[in-house]
Amino acid sequence: EIVLTQSPGTLSLSPGERATLSCRASQSVSSSYLAWYQQKPGQAPRLLIYGASSRATGIPDRFSGSGSGTDFTLTISRLEPEDFAVYHCQQCGSSPYSFGQGTKLEIQ
Amino acid sequence: QVQLQESGPGLVKPSETLSLTCTVSDGSISSYYWSWIRQPPGEGLEWIGYISYSGSTNYNPSLKSRVTISVDTSKKQFSLKLSSVTAADTAVYYCARDGSYGDHVIWGQGTLVTVSS
């Protein structure tokens, strides 16, 4: 099973700043099968990025994904108030599909 | 706009079987894969398994001996059964429609299932 480790666990930033979230895999993941989700309290996760770097429908271009192999990054270029949430990465290339433990992005 | 809605008991007794159904509205159930994911309170996400519209399945080995996912295309529903539940199975259960690369594109709102006597 591929284990995904997200860092940091909590990221404290202010609106307008740049956020960089990391997802590291215990084995190589095909880039086509790495996704990022945003989850707000009491809500279901929302797909942000699939295929490591493709934005899902309706996702603003301030969200971008990059990386390959075992290291992947989600970048939010300029934080908006609505971006403060928990972010999860997931690999879907090797069964069982697995999620990282999440990064909480909080307002500083 | 496709919408998913989970339904089923919110309380299940230990050792019994958890049963949930996901209803697909405003869209087709064919030509897609459909997943179940769960999230214990305050914890991360766990993929349970998926089913294709034709009925092929793939389950998380950690749950495989207890999980069955089925589909009823005529009703535009797919279902989850998890047997021999314990308190560790208490979670919000989500259904989702999968994209071409296994990602979960559309999610239901989730339903909390508590295992308790």
PDB file of C-alpha atoms in Angstrom:
ATOM      1  CA  GLU A   1       0.000   0.000   0.000  1.00  0.00           C
ATOM      2  CA  ILE A   2       1.248   3.472  -0.888  1.00  0.00           C
ATOM      3  CA  VAL A   3       1.417   5.753   2.139  1.00  0.00           C
ATOM      4  CA  LEU A   4       0.998   9.478   1.520  1.00  0.00           C
ATOM      5  CA  THR A   5       2.491  11.923   4.004  1.00  0.00           C
ATOM      6  CA  GLN A   6       1.342  15.524   3.883  1.00  0.00           C
ATOM      7  CA  SER A   7       3.264  18.428   5.327  1.00  0.00           C
ATOM      8  CA  PRO A   8       2.957  20.595   7.186  1.00  0.00           C
ATOM      9  CA  GLY A   9       0.150  19.332   9.373  1.00  0.00           C
ATOM     10  CA  THR A  10      -1.027  22.888   9.920  1.00  0.00           C
ATOM     11  CA  LEU A  11      -0.121  25.962   7.896  1.00  0.00           C
ATOM     12  CA  SER A  12      -0.884  29.419   9.291  1.00  0.00           C
ATOM     13  CA  LEU A  13      -0.969  32.191   6.701  1.00  0.00           C
ATOM     14  CA  SER A  14      -2.774  35.432   5.946  1.00  0.00           C
ATOM     15  CA  PRO A  15      -5.053  36.280   3.029  1.00  0.00           C
ATOM     16  CA  GLY A  16      -3.041  37.366   0.023  1.00  0.00           C
ATOM     17  CA  GLU A  17      -0.077  35.142   0.884  1.00  0.00           C
ATOM     18  CA  ARG A  18       1.121  32.131  -1.076  1.00  0.00           C
ATOM     19  CA  ALA A  19       0.513  28.640   0.281  1.00  0.00           C
ATOM     20  CA  THR A  20       2.628  25.616  -0.566  1.00  0.00           C
ATOM     21  CA  LEU A  21       1.401  22.196   0.564  1.00  0.00           C
ATOM     22  CA  SER A  22       3.400  19.014   0.159  1.00  0.00           C
ATOM     23  CA  CYS A  23       2.378  15.401  -0.410  1.00  0.00           C
ATOM     24  CA  ARG A  24       5.088  12.743  -0.359  1.00  0.00           C
ATOM     25  CA  ALA A  25       4.464   9.127  -1.368  1.00  0.00           C
ATOM     26  CA  SER A  26       6.185   6.023  -0.009  1.00  0.00           C
ATOM     27  CA  GLN A  27       6.435   4.686  -3.592  1.00  0.00           C
ATOM     28  CA  SER A  28       6.311   6.290  -6.985  1.00  0.00           C
ATOM     29  CA  VAL A  29       2.859   7.415  -8.104  1.00  0.00           C
ATOM     30  CA  SER A  30       1.955   7.915 -11.722  1.00  0.00           C
ATOM     31  CA  SER A  31       1.249  11.608 -12.130  1.00  0.00           C
ATOM     32  CA  SER A  32      -2.019  10.830 -13.810  1.00  0.00           C
ATOM     33  CA  TYR A  33      -3.295   9.405 -10.572  1.00  0.00           C
ATOM     34  CA  LEU A  34      -2.579  12.089  -7.973  1.00  0.00           C
ATOM     35  CA  ALA A  35      -5.474  14.263  -6.825  1.00  0.00           C
ATOM     36  CA  TRP A  36      -6.002  17.088  -4.358  1.00  0.00           C
ATOM     37  CA  TYR A  37      -9.209  17.895  -2.473  1.00  0.00           C
ATOM     38  CA  GLN A  38     -10.391  20.790  -0.342  1.00  0.00           C
ATOM     39  CA  GLN A  39     -12.658  20.141   2.626  1.00  0.00           C
ATOM     40  CA  LYS A  40     -14.433  22.721   4.755  1.00  0.00           C
ATOM     41  CA  PRO A  41     -16.021  21.914   8.132  1.00  0.00           C
ATOM     42  CA  GLY A  42     -19.218  19.936   7.814  1.00  0.00           C
ATOM     43  CA  GLN A  43     -18.844  19.576   4.052  1.00  0.00           C
ATOM     44  CA  ALA A  44     -17.814  16.853   1.672  1.00  0.00           C
ATOM     45  CA  PRO A  45     -14.413  17.154   0.041  1.00  0.00           C
ATOM     46  CA  ARG A  46     -14.245  18.966  -3.297  1.00  0.00           C
ATOM     47  CA  LEU A  47     -11.936  17.900  -6.095  1.00  0.00           C
ATOM     48  CA  LEU A  48      -9.418  20.634  -6.896  1.00  0.00           C
ATOM     49  CA  ILE A  49      -6.681  18.962  -8.926  1.00  0.00           C
ATOM     50  CA  TYR A  50      -6.490  15.661 -10.790  1.00  0.00           C
ATOM     51  CA  GLY A  51      -3.641  14.173 -12.759  1.00  0.00           C
ATOM     52  CA  ALA A  52      -1.266  16.046 -10.444  1.00  0.00           C
ATOM     53  CA  SER A  53      -1.684  19.343 -12.311  1.00  0.00           C
ATOM     54  CA  SER A  54      -5.099  19.592 -14.012  1.00  0.00           C
ATOM     55  CA  ARG A  55      -7.672  21.818 -12.375  1.00  0.00           C
ATOM     56  CA  ALA A  56     -11.136  20.369 -11.921  1.00  0.00           C
ATOM     57  CA  THR A  57     -14.137  22.151 -13.396  1.00  0.00           C
ATOM     58  CA  GLY A  58     -14.786  25.528 -11.805  1.00  0.00           C
ATOM     59  CA  ILE A  59     -11.573  25.667  -9.775  1.00  0.00           C
ATOM     60  CA  PRO A  60      -9.920  29.113  -9.795  1.00  0.00           C
ATOM     61  CA  ASP A  61      -6.520  29.424 -11.425  1.00  0.00           C
ATOM     62  CA  ARG A  62      -4.898  30.491  -8.171  1.00  0.00           C
ATOM     63  CA  PHE A  63      -4.840  26.744  -7.394  1.00  0.00           C
ATOM     64  CA  SER A  64      -2.088  24.786  -9.123  1.00  0.00           C
ATOM     65  CA  GLY A  65      -0.605  21.340  -8.734  1.00  0.00           C
ATOM     66  CA  SER A  66       2.813  20.036  -9.637  1.00  0.00           C
ATOM     67  CA  GLY A  67       5.203  17.198  -9.017  1.00  0.00           C
ATOM     68  CA  SER A  68       6.015  13.676 -10.075  1.00  0.00           C
ATOM     69  CA  GLY A  69       7.249  10.380  -8.720  1.00  0.00           C
ATOM     70  CA  THR A  70       7.024  10.633  -4.961  1.00  0.00           C
ATOM     71  CA  ASP A  71       6.823  14.400  -4.422  1.00  0.00           C
ATOM     72  CA  PHE A  72       3.791  16.497  -5.224  1.00  0.00           C
ATOM     73  CA  THR A  73       2.823  20.056  -4.375  1.00  0.00           C
ATOM     74  CA  LEU A  74      -0.373  22.069  -4.225  1.00  0.00           C
ATOM     75  CA  THR A  75       0.161  25.812  -4.500  1.00  0.00           C
ATOM     76  CA  ILE A  76      -2.383  28.523  -3.829  1.00  0.00           C
ATOM     77  CA  SER A  77      -0.913  31.672  -5.297  1.00  0.00           C
ATOM     78  CA  ARG A  78      -2.854  34.318  -3.366  1.00  0.00           C
ATOM     79  CA  LEU A  79      -4.991  33.146  -0.502  1.00  0.00           C
ATOM     80  CA  GLU A  80      -8.605  34.221  -0.398  1.00  0.00           C
ATOM     81  CA  PRO A  81     -10.629  34.018   2.851  1.00  0.00           C
ATOM     82  CA  GLU A  82     -12.590  31.057   1.469  1.00  0.00           C
ATOM     83  CA  ASP A  83      -9.412  29.026   0.912  1.00  0.00           C
ATOM     84  CA  PHE A  84      -8.859  28.327   4.602  1.00  0.00           C
ATOM     85  CA  ALA A  85      -9.769  24.669   4.919  1.00  0.00           C
ATOM     86  CA  VAL A  86      -8.262  21.182   5.098  1.00  0.00           C
ATOM     87  CA  TYR A  87      -6.514  19.847   2.003  1.00  0.00           C
ATOM     88  CA  HIS A  88      -6.131  16.167   1.207  1.00  0.00           C
ATOM     89  CA  CYS A  89      -4.008  14.447  -1.414  1.00  0.00           C
ATOM     90  CA  GLN A  90      -4.916  11.031  -2.831  1.00  0.00           C
ATOM     91  CA  GLN A  91      -3.240   8.513  -5.091  1.00  0.00           C
ATOM     92  CA  CYS A  92      -5.524   6.503  -7.344  1.00  0.00           C
ATOM     93  CA  GLY A  93      -2.937   4.610  -9.327  1.00  0.00           C
ATOM     94  CA  SER A  94      -2.344   1.653  -7.052  1.00  0.00           C
ATOM     95  CA  SER A  95      -4.961  -0.237  -5.102  1.00  0.00           C
ATOM     96  CA  PRO A  96      -5.833   0.392  -2.387  1.00  0.00           C
ATOM     97  CA  TYR A  97      -6.292   4.038  -3.193  1.00  0.00           C
ATOM     98  CA  SER A  98      -4.938   6.064  -0.289  1.00  0.00           C
ATOM     99  CA  PHE A  99      -5.236   9.553   1.137  1.00  0.00           C
ATOM    100  CA  GLY A 100      -2.773  11.670   3.026  1.00  0.00           C
ATOM    101  CA  GLN A 101      -3.654  12.683   6.568  1.00  0.00           C
ATOM    102  CA  GLY A 102      -4.499  16.221   5.482  1.00  0.00           C
ATOM    103  CA  THR A 103      -3.054  19.704   5.885  1.00  0.00           C
ATOM    104  CA  LYS A 104      -5.077  22.291   7.753  1.00  0.00           C
ATOM    105  CA  LEU A 105      -4.681  25.760   6.281  1.00  0.00           C
ATOM    106  CA  GLU A 106      -5.638  28.284   8.930  1.00  0.00           C
ATOM    107  CA  ILE A 107      -5.782  32.049   9.112  1.00  0.00           C
ATOM    108  CA  GLN A 108      -2.823  33.546  10.918  1.00  0.00           C
TER     109      GLN A 108
ATOM    110  CA  GLN B   1     -25.826  18.806 -12.642  1.00  0.00           C
ATOM    111  CA  VAL B   2     -25.364  15.312 -11.277  1.00  0.00           C
ATOM    112  CA  GLN B   3     -26.170  14.969  -7.587  1.00  0.00           C
ATOM    113  CA  LEU B   4     -25.544  12.100  -5.204  1.00  0.00           C
ATOM    114  CA  GLN B   5     -27.480  11.406  -2.022  1.00  0.00           C
ATOM    115  CA  GLU B   6     -26.615   8.850   0.625  1.00  0.00           C
ATOM    116  CA  SER B   7     -29.376   7.223   2.646  1.00  0.00           C
ATOM    117  CA  GLY B   8     -29.577   4.626   5.384  1.00  0.00           C
ATOM    118  CA  PRO B   9     -29.688   4.158   9.152  1.00  0.00           C
ATOM    119  CA  GLY B  10     -27.673   6.593  11.230  1.00  0.00           C
ATOM    120  CA  LEU B  11     -27.277   4.117  14.076  1.00  0.00           C
ATOM    121  CA  VAL B  12     -26.125   0.512  13.793  1.00  0.00           C
ATOM    122  CA  LYS B  13     -25.524  -1.958  16.620  1.00  0.00           C
ATOM    123  CA  PRO B  14     -22.150  -3.642  17.054  1.00  0.00           C
ATOM    124  CA  SER B  15     -21.779  -6.921  15.111  1.00  0.00           C
ATOM    125  CA  GLU B  16     -24.618  -5.970  12.759  1.00  0.00           C
ATOM    126  CA  THR B  17     -24.423  -4.927   9.093  1.00  0.00           C
ATOM    127  CA  LEU B  18     -24.223  -1.308   7.979  1.00  0.00           C
ATOM    128  CA  SER B  19     -26.237  -0.696   4.808  1.00  0.00           C
ATOM    129  CA  LEU B  20     -26.191   2.518   2.790  1.00  0.00           C
ATOM    130  CA  THR B  21     -27.541   3.479  -0.612  1.00  0.00           C
ATOM    131  CA  CYS B  22     -26.420   6.263  -2.914  1.00  0.00           C
ATOM    132  CA  THR B  23     -28.970   7.625  -5.376  1.00  0.00           C
ATOM    133  CA  VAL B  24     -27.786   9.339  -8.552  1.00  0.00           C
ATOM    134  CA  SER B  25     -29.987  12.147  -9.799  1.00  0.00           C
ATOM    135  CA  ASP B  26     -29.863  14.345 -12.894  1.00  0.00           C
ATOM    136  CA  GLY B  27     -27.368  12.102 -14.584  1.00  0.00           C
ATOM    137  CA  SER B  28     -26.543   8.655 -15.850  1.00  0.00           C
ATOM    138  CA  ILE B  29     -25.135   5.851 -13.749  1.00  0.00           C
ATOM    139  CA  SER B  30     -23.744   4.155 -16.826  1.00  0.00           C
ATOM    140  CA  SER B  31     -20.207   4.556 -18.092  1.00  0.00           C
ATOM    141  CA  TYR B  32     -18.852   5.593 -14.712  1.00  0.00           C
ATOM    142  CA  TYR B  33     -17.188   4.132 -11.662  1.00  0.00           C
ATOM    143  CA  TRP B  34     -18.701   4.811  -8.258  1.00  0.00           C
ATOM    144  CA  SER B  35     -16.886   4.868  -4.934  1.00  0.00           C
ATOM    145  CA  TRP B  36     -17.515   4.817  -1.222  1.00  0.00           C
ATOM    146  CA  ILE B  37     -15.211   6.768   1.095  1.00  0.00           C
ATOM    147  CA  ARG B  38     -15.485   7.245   4.841  1.00  0.00           C
ATOM    148  CA  GLN B  39     -14.139   9.664   7.434  1.00  0.00           C
ATOM    149  CA  PRO B  40     -14.169   8.932  11.170  1.00  0.00           C
ATOM    150  CA  PRO B  41     -14.950  12.005  13.285  1.00  0.00           C
ATOM    151  CA  GLY B  42     -11.953  14.314  13.362  1.00  0.00           C
ATOM    152  CA  GLU B  43      -9.856  11.999  11.199  1.00  0.00           C
ATOM    153  CA  GLY B  44      -8.753  11.611   7.604  1.00  0.00           C
ATOM    154  CA  LEU B  45     -10.384  10.011   4.594  1.00  0.00           C
ATOM    155  CA  GLU B  46     -10.378   6.274   3.861  1.00  0.00           C
ATOM    156  CA  TRP B  47     -11.259   4.798   0.476  1.00  0.00           C
ATOM    157  CA  ILE B  48     -13.580   1.805   0.912  1.00  0.00           C
ATOM    158  CA  GLY B  49     -13.961   0.619  -2.659  1.00  0.00           C
ATOM    159  CA  TYR B  50     -15.559   1.154  -6.046  1.00  0.00           C
ATOM    160  CA  ILE B  51     -17.951  -0.451  -8.455  1.00  0.00           C
ATOM    161  CA  SER B  52     -18.332   0.061 -12.166  1.00  0.00           C
ATOM    162  CA  TYR B  53     -21.674   0.460 -13.893  1.00  0.00           C
ATOM    163  CA  SER B  54     -21.221  -3.107 -15.139  1.00  0.00           C
ATOM    164  CA  GLY B  55     -20.658  -4.432 -11.634  1.00  0.00           C
ATOM    165  CA  SER B  56     -16.914  -4.985 -11.380  1.00  0.00           C
ATOM    166  CA  THR B  57     -15.576  -4.121  -7.942  1.00  0.00           C
ATOM    167  CA  ASN B  58     -12.361  -3.245  -6.139  1.00  0.00           C
ATOM    168  CA  TYR B  59     -12.210  -3.094  -2.360  1.00  0.00           C
ATOM    169  CA  ASN B  60      -9.726  -1.838   0.198  1.00  0.00           C
ATOM    170  CA  PRO B  61      -8.015  -4.984   1.545  1.00  0.00           C
ATOM    171  CA  SER B  62      -8.352  -3.631   5.070  1.00  0.00           C
ATOM    172  CA  LEU B  63     -12.133  -4.000   4.731  1.00  0.00           C
ATOM    173  CA  LYS B  64     -12.441  -6.554   1.958  1.00  0.00           C
ATOM    174  CA  SER B  65     -13.681  -9.432   4.092  1.00  0.00           C
ATOM    175  CA  ARG B  66     -16.589  -7.323   5.349  1.00  0.00           C
ATOM    176  CA  VAL B  67     -17.510  -5.106   2.370  1.00  0.00           C
ATOM    177  CA  THR B  68     -19.917  -5.562  -0.506  1.00  0.00           C
ATOM    178  CA  ILE B  69     -20.675  -2.836  -3.040  1.00  0.00           C
ATOM    179  CA  SER B  70     -23.464  -3.413  -5.542  1.00  0.00           C
ATOM    180  CA  VAL B  71     -25.204  -1.405  -8.264  1.00  0.00           C
ATOM    181  CA  ASP B  72     -28.776  -1.237  -9.507  1.00  0.00           C
ATOM    182  CA  THR B  73     -28.710   0.658 -12.774  1.00  0.00           C
ATOM    183  CA  SER B  74     -32.501   0.547 -13.157  1.00  0.00           C
ATOM    184  CA  LYS B  75     -32.888   2.528  -9.938  1.00  0.00           C
ATOM    185  CA  LYS B  76     -29.744   4.619 -10.540  1.00  0.00           C
ATOM    186  CA  GLN B  77     -28.433   3.517  -7.166  1.00  0.00           C
ATOM    187  CA  PHE B  78     -25.381   1.834  -5.766  1.00  0.00           C
ATOM    188  CA  SER B  79     -25.065   0.407  -2.283  1.00  0.00           C
ATOM    189  CA  LEU B  80     -22.594  -0.380   0.471  1.00  0.00           C
ATOM    190  CA  LYS B  81     -22.839  -3.195   2.969  1.00  0.00           C
ATOM    191  CA  LEU B  82     -20.305  -3.493   5.783  1.00  0.00           C
ATOM    192  CA  SER B  83     -20.738  -6.477   8.062  1.00  0.00           C
ATOM    193  CA  SER B  84     -19.699  -7.158  11.659  1.00  0.00           C
ATOM    194  CA  VAL B  85     -19.344  -3.488  12.484  1.00  0.00           C
ATOM    195  CA  THR B  86     -17.597  -2.161  15.565  1.00  0.00           C
ATOM    196  CA  ALA B  87     -17.211   1.300  17.067  1.00  0.00           C
ATOM    197  CA  ALA B  88     -14.209   1.767  14.771  1.00  0.00           C
ATOM    198  CA  ASP B  89     -16.619   1.856  11.824  1.00  0.00           C
ATOM    199  CA  THR B  90     -18.298   5.007  13.153  1.00  0.00           C
ATOM    200  CA  ALA B  91     -17.752   7.597  10.438  1.00  0.00           C
ATOM    201  CA  VAL B  92     -19.260   9.907   7.876  1.00  0.00           C
ATOM    202  CA  TYR B  93     -19.782   7.796   4.778  1.00  0.00           C
ATOM    203  CA  TYR B  94     -19.568   9.461   1.376  1.00  0.00           C
ATOM    204  CA  CYS B  95     -20.495   8.181  -2.052  1.00  0.00           C
ATOM    205  CA  ALA B  96     -18.791   9.634  -5.089  1.00  0.00           C
ATOM    206  CA  ARG B  97     -18.620   9.472  -8.869  1.00  0.00           C
ATOM    207  CA  ASP B  98     -15.142   8.774 -10.133  1.00  0.00           C
ATOM    208  CA  GLY B  99     -13.261  10.470 -12.923  1.00  0.00           C
ATOM    209  CA  SER B 100     -11.102   8.889 -15.578  1.00  0.00           C
ATOM    210  CA  TYR B 101      -8.106   8.607 -13.265  1.00  0.00           C
ATOM    211  CA  GLY B 102      -9.861   7.302 -10.194  1.00  0.00           C
ATOM    212  CA  ASP B 103     -10.273  10.696  -8.606  1.00  0.00           C
ATOM    213  CA  HIS B 104     -13.624  11.454  -6.955  1.00  0.00           C
ATOM    214  CA  VAL B 105     -15.214  14.154  -9.048  1.00  0.00           C
ATOM    215  CA  ILE B 106     -18.671  14.454  -7.528  1.00  0.00           C
ATOM    216  CA  TRP B 107     -19.468  13.710  -3.883  1.00  0.00           C
ATOM    217  CA  GLY B 108     -22.614  13.174  -1.905  1.00  0.00           C
ATOM    218  CA  GLN B 109     -23.090  15.304   1.196  1.00  0.00           C
ATOM    219  CA  GLY B 110     -22.176  12.390   3.443  1.00  0.00           C
ATOM    220  CA  THR B 111     -24.081  10.574   6.142  1.00  0.00           C
ATOM    221  CA  LEU B 112     -22.934   9.926   9.700  1.00  0.00           C
ATOM    222  CA  VAL B 113     -23.235   6.329  10.820  1.00  0.00           C
ATOM    223  CA  THR B 114     -22.684   5.636  14.490  1.00  0.00           C
ATOM    224  CA  VAL B 115     -22.026   2.129  15.750  1.00  0.00           C
ATOM    225  CA  SER B 116     -23.346   1.806  19.268  1.00  0.00           C
ATOM    226  CA  SER B 117     -25.602  -0.415  21.311  1.00  0.00           C
TER     227      SER B 117
END
